[in-house]
Amino acid sequence: MTTHHEPATSVLETIGRTPLVEVDSVDGAEIYAKVETFNPGGSVKDRIGKRIIEQLLERGAIPPGGTIVEPTAGNTGIGMAIAAGRHDLEAIFVVPEGFSPEKERLMAALGGEIVHVPGEGGMDGAIERAHEIAEEEEDATVPQQFSTPLNVEAHYRTTGPEILEALDGEIGAIVVGVGSGGTLTGITRAVREHVPDVHVVAVEPAGSTFGTLLGKPRDEKPYKTEGIGTHDPEVTELLEPDELDDFVTITDREAHAEVQRLAAEEGHLVGSSSGAASVAARQVADEITAGDRDPPHDTVVTVFPDGSERYLSKNIYGAFDEWEGKA
Ligand code: PMP
C-alpha cells in the first residue's frame, strides 16, 4: 500500500484506503459510509480480488500462468480480473443471466472470459458450473468467494482496520449488506477486537431469505437490488449467525429512492445495494436516537459497495417501475 504522495507501481497498489464519508446524519447519531467506488475497479470486491489471487499464488494453489474460474454477479469478477491480469493468469467468470451488462463488459475489457448460466439457478448454478469448467480446463482453480476464508480476511485486514483508524475505534454499530458475507464478517471481526459490544446488523433485500438463519420470518420473492441477498441461505460459508445482532430487510422501492436521494442531496453515485445499506443505517441511527438501541458509541458505519454508473442501462435513475422493468 502506497500513500497518495508517491507513484504506485501498479493499479493493484491503489486498491483500498477508500474515503469514509459522513452521510447526512440523523439527530443524535452519526452515520459514516465507506465509499468503495474509489477502488480502481469501482467496487469493494477489488479488495478480495487482490488478496485471494495473491494468496493463492503464494500458496501454490494457482500455478503460474494458470486459470481462475469464478462464479460472480460481476463485481468480484472485475476485482479478480484486475488481479489476474496483473499476475498473468487467465480468468473465466460464470455469471447468472440478468445481472447488469456493464459489469460483464468491464470483466471482458480486463481480459476475462464470460460464461452465462440461467438466472433461475442463481449463484448455486454458477458455482456448480464453475467447478465443472475447472475440471475440464488445465491448471484451473475456483477461488470461490462464497467459501474461501481469504474473502473475509481481505476485509479483516484492510476494510475493518481502515474504519477503526478513521474513527479512532469509536464505532457503535456496523450495518452492512450481505452477498457472500465477506465484507460484513471481516469488518465485524476486526472491529470486535476493539469494540466487543458493537452492534452488528446485516442487510438484505426484501424477498431474500438470509434472515431465516437467525430464525426471522422471510417471504421469498424476486428482488432487483443487485449484489446482496439470496434465495438459498446456505449459499455462503462466510456468515456466522452468532456474530450478528440483527438481520433487516429493505425493499427495492426504499433502496431505489435512497439511491436517487444520495445522488441528488449528497453527491454519491452509488448502486442499489448502497441504497439499501444507507436506509438500514439510517434506521439503526434512528433506533439509537430513540433509545431503542444502546451501542457503546453513537456512531453507525456502513459500506457503499459500488457505483451507479454500472447500472445506468438498468435505469437506476429512472422511475421505480422503469428500474423494475415494468414500465
Ligand atoms: N453490493 C454489491 C454491489 C456487491 O457486488 C456485493 C458482492 N456480491 C455486495 C454488495 C456484498 O458484498 P459481500 O459479498 O462481501 O457480502
Coordinates of C-alpha atoms and ligand atoms in Angstrom, one line a residue:
M1 CA 0.0 0.0 0.0
T2 CA 1.4 3.3 -1.0
T3 CA 0.3 6.8 0.1
H4 CA -1.0 9.1 -2.5
H5 CA 2.2 11.1 -2.4
E6 CA 4.3 8.6 -4.2
P7 CA 3.7 6.9 -7.5
A8 CA 2.1 3.5 -7.5
T9 CA 3.9 0.7 -9.3
S10 CA 0.6 -0.9 -10.4
V11 CA -3.1 -0.4 -10.2
L12 CA -3.2 -3.1 -7.5
E13 CA -1.5 -0.7 -5.1
T14 CA -4.4 1.7 -5.5
I15 CA -6.9 -0.7 -4.0
G16 CA -8.3 0.1 -0.6
R17 CA -7.7 3.2 1.6
T18 CA -11.1 4.5 0.4
P19 CA -12.7 7.5 2.0
L20 CA -15.0 7.2 4.9
V21 CA -17.7 9.9 4.4
E22 CA -20.3 11.2 6.8
V23 CA -23.8 10.6 5.4
D24 CA -26.4 13.2 6.2
S25 CA -27.0 12.2 9.8
V26 CA -29.9 11.7 11.9
D27 CA -30.0 13.8 15.1
G28 CA -28.1 12.1 17.9
A29 CA -26.2 9.5 15.9
E30 CA -23.6 9.9 13.2
I31 CA -23.5 7.7 10.1
Y32 CA -20.4 7.1 8.1
A33 CA -20.1 5.3 4.8
K34 CA -17.0 3.6 3.4
V35 CA -17.2 4.6 -0.2
E36 CA -15.9 1.7 -2.2
T37 CA -16.5 3.3 -5.6
F38 CA -13.0 4.8 -5.2
N39 CA -11.3 1.4 -5.9
P40 CA -9.8 1.1 -9.4
G41 CA -12.5 -1.5 -10.5
G42 CA -15.2 0.6 -8.9
S43 CA -16.2 -1.7 -6.1
V44 CA -15.5 -3.2 -2.7
K45 CA -14.6 -6.5 -4.5
D46 CA -11.3 -5.3 -5.8
R47 CA -10.0 -5.9 -2.2
I48 CA -10.9 -9.6 -2.3
G49 CA -9.7 -10.0 -5.9
K50 CA -6.3 -8.8 -4.9
R51 CA -6.0 -10.7 -1.7
I52 CA -7.5 -14.0 -2.9
I53 CA -5.4 -14.2 -6.1
E54 CA -2.1 -13.1 -4.4
Q55 CA -2.5 -15.5 -1.6
L56 CA -3.5 -18.5 -3.8
L57 CA -0.4 -17.8 -6.0
E58 CA 1.8 -17.5 -2.9
R59 CA 0.5 -20.8 -1.6
G60 CA 0.9 -22.5 -4.9
A61 CA -2.8 -23.2 -5.2
I62 CA -2.7 -21.4 -8.6
P63 CA 0.2 -22.3 -10.8
P64 CA 2.0 -19.5 -12.7
G65 CA 0.1 -18.9 -15.9
G66 CA -2.9 -20.9 -14.6
T67 CA -6.6 -20.1 -14.9
I68 CA -9.1 -19.0 -12.3
V69 CA -12.8 -19.8 -12.8
E70 CA -15.1 -17.8 -10.5
P71 CA -18.9 -17.6 -10.0
T72 CA -19.8 -13.9 -9.8
A73 CA -22.6 -11.4 -10.4
G74 CA -19.9 -9.1 -11.7
N75 CA -18.0 -7.1 -9.1
T76 CA -15.9 -10.0 -7.9
G77 CA -15.2 -10.8 -11.5
I78 CA -14.0 -7.2 -12.1
G79 CA -11.8 -7.3 -9.0
M80 CA -10.4 -10.7 -9.8
A81 CA -9.8 -9.8 -13.5
I82 CA -7.7 -6.9 -12.4
A83 CA -5.5 -9.0 -10.1
A84 CA -5.4 -12.0 -12.6
G85 CA -4.3 -9.7 -15.4
R86 CA -1.5 -8.1 -13.3
H87 CA -0.3 -11.6 -12.3
D88 CA -0.5 -13.1 -15.9
L89 CA -3.4 -15.5 -15.1
E90 CA -6.3 -16.4 -17.3
A91 CA -9.8 -15.7 -15.9
I92 CA -13.2 -17.3 -16.7
F93 CA -16.3 -15.8 -15.0
V94 CA -19.5 -17.7 -14.6
V95 CA -22.4 -15.2 -14.4
P96 CA -26.1 -15.9 -13.9
E97 CA -28.2 -14.1 -16.6
G98 CA -30.0 -11.0 -15.6
F99 CA -27.2 -9.0 -13.9
S100 CA -26.0 -5.7 -15.3
P101 CA -24.4 -5.9 -18.7
E102 CA -21.9 -3.1 -17.8
K103 CA -20.3 -5.4 -15.3
E104 CA -19.8 -8.1 -18.0
R105 CA -18.3 -5.6 -20.4
L106 CA -15.8 -4.5 -17.7
M107 CA -14.8 -8.1 -16.9
A108 CA -14.3 -8.7 -20.6
A109 CA -12.3 -5.5 -21.1
L110 CA -10.0 -6.6 -18.3
G111 CA -9.4 -9.9 -20.2
G112 CA -11.9 -12.1 -18.6
E113 CA -14.0 -14.7 -20.5
I114 CA -17.7 -14.7 -19.6
V115 CA -19.8 -17.9 -19.4
H116 CA -23.5 -17.5 -18.8
V117 CA -25.7 -19.8 -16.7
P118 CA -29.5 -19.4 -16.4
G119 CA -30.7 -16.8 -14.0
E120 CA -33.2 -19.1 -12.3
G121 CA -30.3 -21.3 -10.9
G122 CA -29.0 -18.3 -9.1
M123 CA -25.5 -18.3 -7.7
D124 CA -25.7 -22.0 -6.9
G125 CA -26.0 -22.8 -10.6
A126 CA -22.9 -20.6 -11.2
I127 CA -20.9 -22.2 -8.5
E128 CA -21.7 -25.7 -9.9
R129 CA -20.8 -24.7 -13.5
A130 CA -17.5 -23.0 -12.3
H131 CA -16.4 -26.3 -10.8
E132 CA -17.3 -28.3 -14.0
I133 CA -15.3 -25.8 -16.1
A134 CA -12.3 -26.0 -13.8
E135 CA -12.4 -29.9 -14.1
E136 CA -12.3 -29.6 -17.9
E137 CA -9.5 -26.9 -18.1
E138 CA -5.9 -27.5 -17.4
D139 CA -4.3 -25.8 -14.3
A140 CA -7.6 -24.2 -13.3
T141 CA -8.7 -23.2 -9.8
V142 CA -12.0 -22.0 -8.4
P143 CA -11.2 -19.3 -5.8
Q144 CA -14.9 -19.4 -4.7
Q145 CA -15.7 -16.1 -3.0
F146 CA -18.6 -17.8 -1.1
S147 CA -16.4 -20.3 0.7
T148 CA -12.8 -19.0 0.9
P149 CA -11.7 -17.5 4.2
L150 CA -9.5 -15.3 2.1
N151 CA -12.6 -13.2 1.3
V152 CA -13.2 -12.5 5.0
E153 CA -9.5 -12.0 5.5
A154 CA -9.3 -9.2 2.9
H155 CA -11.8 -7.2 4.9
Y156 CA -10.4 -8.2 8.3
R157 CA -7.0 -6.9 7.2
T158 CA -8.0 -3.8 5.2
T159 CA -11.6 -2.5 5.3
G160 CA -12.0 -3.1 9.1
P161 CA -8.7 -1.6 10.2
E162 CA -9.2 1.4 7.9
I163 CA -12.6 2.2 9.5
L164 CA -11.2 1.7 13.0
E165 CA -8.4 4.1 12.3
A166 CA -10.6 6.7 10.7
L167 CA -13.0 6.8 13.7
D168 CA -10.4 6.2 16.4
G169 CA -12.2 3.0 17.4
E170 CA -15.4 4.8 18.2
I171 CA -17.8 2.6 16.4
G172 CA -21.3 1.8 17.8
A173 CA -22.9 -0.2 15.0
I174 CA -21.9 -1.8 11.8
V175 CA -24.7 -2.0 9.2
V176 CA -23.7 -3.8 6.0
G177 CA -25.4 -5.7 3.1
V178 CA -24.7 -9.3 2.6
G179 CA -24.0 -11.2 -0.6
S180 CA -21.1 -13.6 0.3
G181 CA -21.0 -12.0 3.8
G182 CA -17.2 -11.4 3.4
T183 CA -17.5 -7.7 3.9
L184 CA -19.7 -7.8 7.0
T185 CA -17.8 -10.7 8.7
G186 CA -14.4 -9.3 8.0
I187 CA -15.2 -5.8 9.2
T188 CA -17.1 -7.2 12.3
R189 CA -14.2 -9.4 13.4
A190 CA -11.7 -6.5 13.1
V191 CA -13.9 -4.1 15.0
R192 CA -15.0 -6.5 17.7
E193 CA -11.3 -6.9 18.8
H194 CA -11.5 -3.2 19.8
V195 CA -15.3 -2.7 20.5
P196 CA -16.6 -6.1 21.7
D197 CA -20.2 -4.8 22.2
V198 CA -20.5 -3.2 18.7
H199 CA -24.0 -3.8 17.2
V200 CA -23.8 -5.8 14.0
V201 CA -26.8 -5.5 11.6
A202 CA -26.8 -7.4 8.4
V203 CA -28.9 -6.1 5.5
E204 CA -30.7 -8.0 2.7
P205 CA -33.4 -7.0 0.1
A206 CA -37.0 -7.8 1.0
G207 CA -37.6 -11.2 -0.8
S208 CA -34.2 -12.6 0.2
T209 CA -34.0 -15.3 2.8
F210 CA -30.7 -15.0 4.7
G211 CA -32.7 -13.8 7.7
T212 CA -34.0 -17.4 8.3
L213 CA -30.5 -18.2 9.6
L214 CA -31.5 -16.0 12.6
G215 CA -34.9 -17.5 12.8
K216 CA -36.6 -14.5 11.2
P217 CA -39.7 -14.9 9.0
R218 CA -38.9 -14.3 5.4
D219 CA -41.2 -14.2 2.3
E220 CA -39.2 -15.4 -0.7
K221 CA -39.7 -13.4 -3.8
P222 CA -37.7 -11.8 -6.6
Y223 CA -35.9 -8.5 -6.0
K224 CA -34.0 -6.1 -8.1
T225 CA -31.4 -4.8 -5.6
E226 CA -28.1 -6.2 -7.0
G227 CA -25.2 -7.8 -5.1
I228 CA -26.9 -8.6 -1.9
G229 CA -29.4 -11.3 -0.8
T230 CA -30.1 -14.9 -1.8
H231 CA -32.9 -17.4 -2.2
D232 CA -30.6 -20.1 -0.7
P233 CA -29.3 -19.0 2.8
E234 CA -26.8 -21.9 2.7
V235 CA -25.1 -20.4 -0.4
T236 CA -22.3 -18.8 1.7
E237 CA -20.0 -20.2 4.3
L238 CA -18.8 -16.8 5.4
L239 CA -21.7 -15.7 7.6
E240 CA -21.9 -16.8 11.3
P241 CA -25.4 -16.1 12.7
D242 CA -23.9 -16.0 16.2
E243 CA -21.9 -12.9 15.2
L244 CA -25.0 -10.9 14.1
D245 CA -27.3 -8.9 16.4
D246 CA -29.9 -8.4 13.8
F247 CA -30.8 -9.0 10.1
V248 CA -33.0 -6.4 8.4
T249 CA -34.8 -6.3 5.0
I250 CA -35.0 -3.2 2.8
T251 CA -37.5 -3.1 0.0
D252 CA -36.4 -2.4 -3.6
R253 CA -38.5 0.7 -3.5
E254 CA -36.7 2.0 -0.4
A255 CA -33.3 1.2 -1.9
H256 CA -34.1 2.8 -5.2
A257 CA -35.5 6.0 -3.6
E258 CA -32.3 6.2 -1.4
V259 CA -30.0 5.8 -4.4
Q260 CA -31.7 8.8 -6.0
R261 CA -31.7 10.8 -2.7
L262 CA -28.0 10.1 -2.2
A263 CA -27.2 11.4 -5.7
A264 CA -29.5 14.5 -5.6
E265 CA -28.8 15.5 -2.0
E266 CA -25.3 14.2 -1.1
G267 CA -23.5 13.8 -4.4
H268 CA -23.0 10.0 -4.1
L269 CA -23.3 8.0 -7.3
V270 CA -23.9 4.6 -5.8
G271 CA -25.7 1.3 -6.7
S272 CA -28.8 -0.2 -5.2
S273 CA -27.0 -2.2 -2.5
S274 CA -25.6 1.0 -1.2
G275 CA -29.1 2.5 -1.2
A276 CA -30.3 -0.5 0.9
A277 CA -27.3 -0.2 3.3
S278 CA -27.9 3.5 3.7
V279 CA -31.6 3.1 4.5
A280 CA -30.8 0.4 7.1
A281 CA -28.0 2.6 8.6
R282 CA -30.5 5.4 9.0
Q283 CA -33.0 3.1 10.7
V284 CA -30.3 1.9 13.1
A285 CA -29.3 5.5 13.8
D286 CA -33.0 6.4 14.5
E287 CA -33.2 3.5 16.9
I288 CA -30.1 4.7 18.7
T289 CA -31.6 8.2 18.9
A290 CA -34.9 6.9 20.2
G291 CA -33.1 4.9 22.9
D292 CA -34.2 1.5 21.4
R293 CA -30.6 0.5 20.9
D294 CA -27.8 1.4 23.2
P295 CA -24.5 0.6 21.4
P296 CA -21.2 1.6 23.0
H297 CA -20.9 4.7 20.7
D298 CA -23.4 6.8 18.8
T299 CA -21.7 6.1 15.5
V300 CA -23.1 3.9 12.7
V301 CA -20.8 2.6 10.0
T302 CA -22.0 1.3 6.6
V303 CA -20.4 0.4 3.3
F304 CA -21.3 1.7 -0.2
P305 CA -20.1 -1.3 -2.2
D306 CA -20.3 0.1 -5.8
G307 CA -21.3 2.9 -8.1
S308 CA -24.4 3.7 -10.1
E309 CA -22.7 4.0 -13.5
R310 CA -22.7 0.3 -14.0
Y311 CA -26.5 0.2 -13.6
L312 CA -27.4 3.1 -16.0
S313 CA -28.6 0.7 -18.6
K314 CA -30.9 -0.7 -16.0
N315 CA -32.4 2.7 -15.4
I316 CA -31.2 3.1 -11.9
Y317 CA -32.1 6.8 -12.1
G318 CA -35.4 6.2 -13.8
A319 CA -38.8 6.0 -12.2
F320 CA -39.2 3.0 -9.9
D321 CA -41.2 0.9 -12.4
E322 CA -38.7 1.7 -15.2
W323 CA -35.9 0.3 -13.0
E324 CA -38.1 -2.7 -12.2
G325 CA -38.6 -3.2 -15.9
K326 CA -42.4 -2.8 -15.7
A327 CA -42.8 0.5 -17.4
Ligands
PMP1 N1 -23.1 -4.9 -3.1 C1 -22.6 -5.2 -4.3 C2 -22.9 -4.3 -5.4 C3 -21.9 -6.4 -4.5 O1 -21.4 -6.7 -5.7 C4 -21.6 -7.2 -3.4 C5 -20.9 -8.5 -3.6 N2 -21.7 -9.5 -4.1 C6 -22.1 -6.9 -2.1 C7 -22.8 -5.7 -2.0 C8 -22.0 -7.8 -0.9 O2 -20.6 -8.0 -0.5 P1 -20.2 -9.3 0.2 O3 -20.2 -10.4 -0.9 O4 -18.9 -9.1 0.8 O5 -21.3 -9.7 1.2

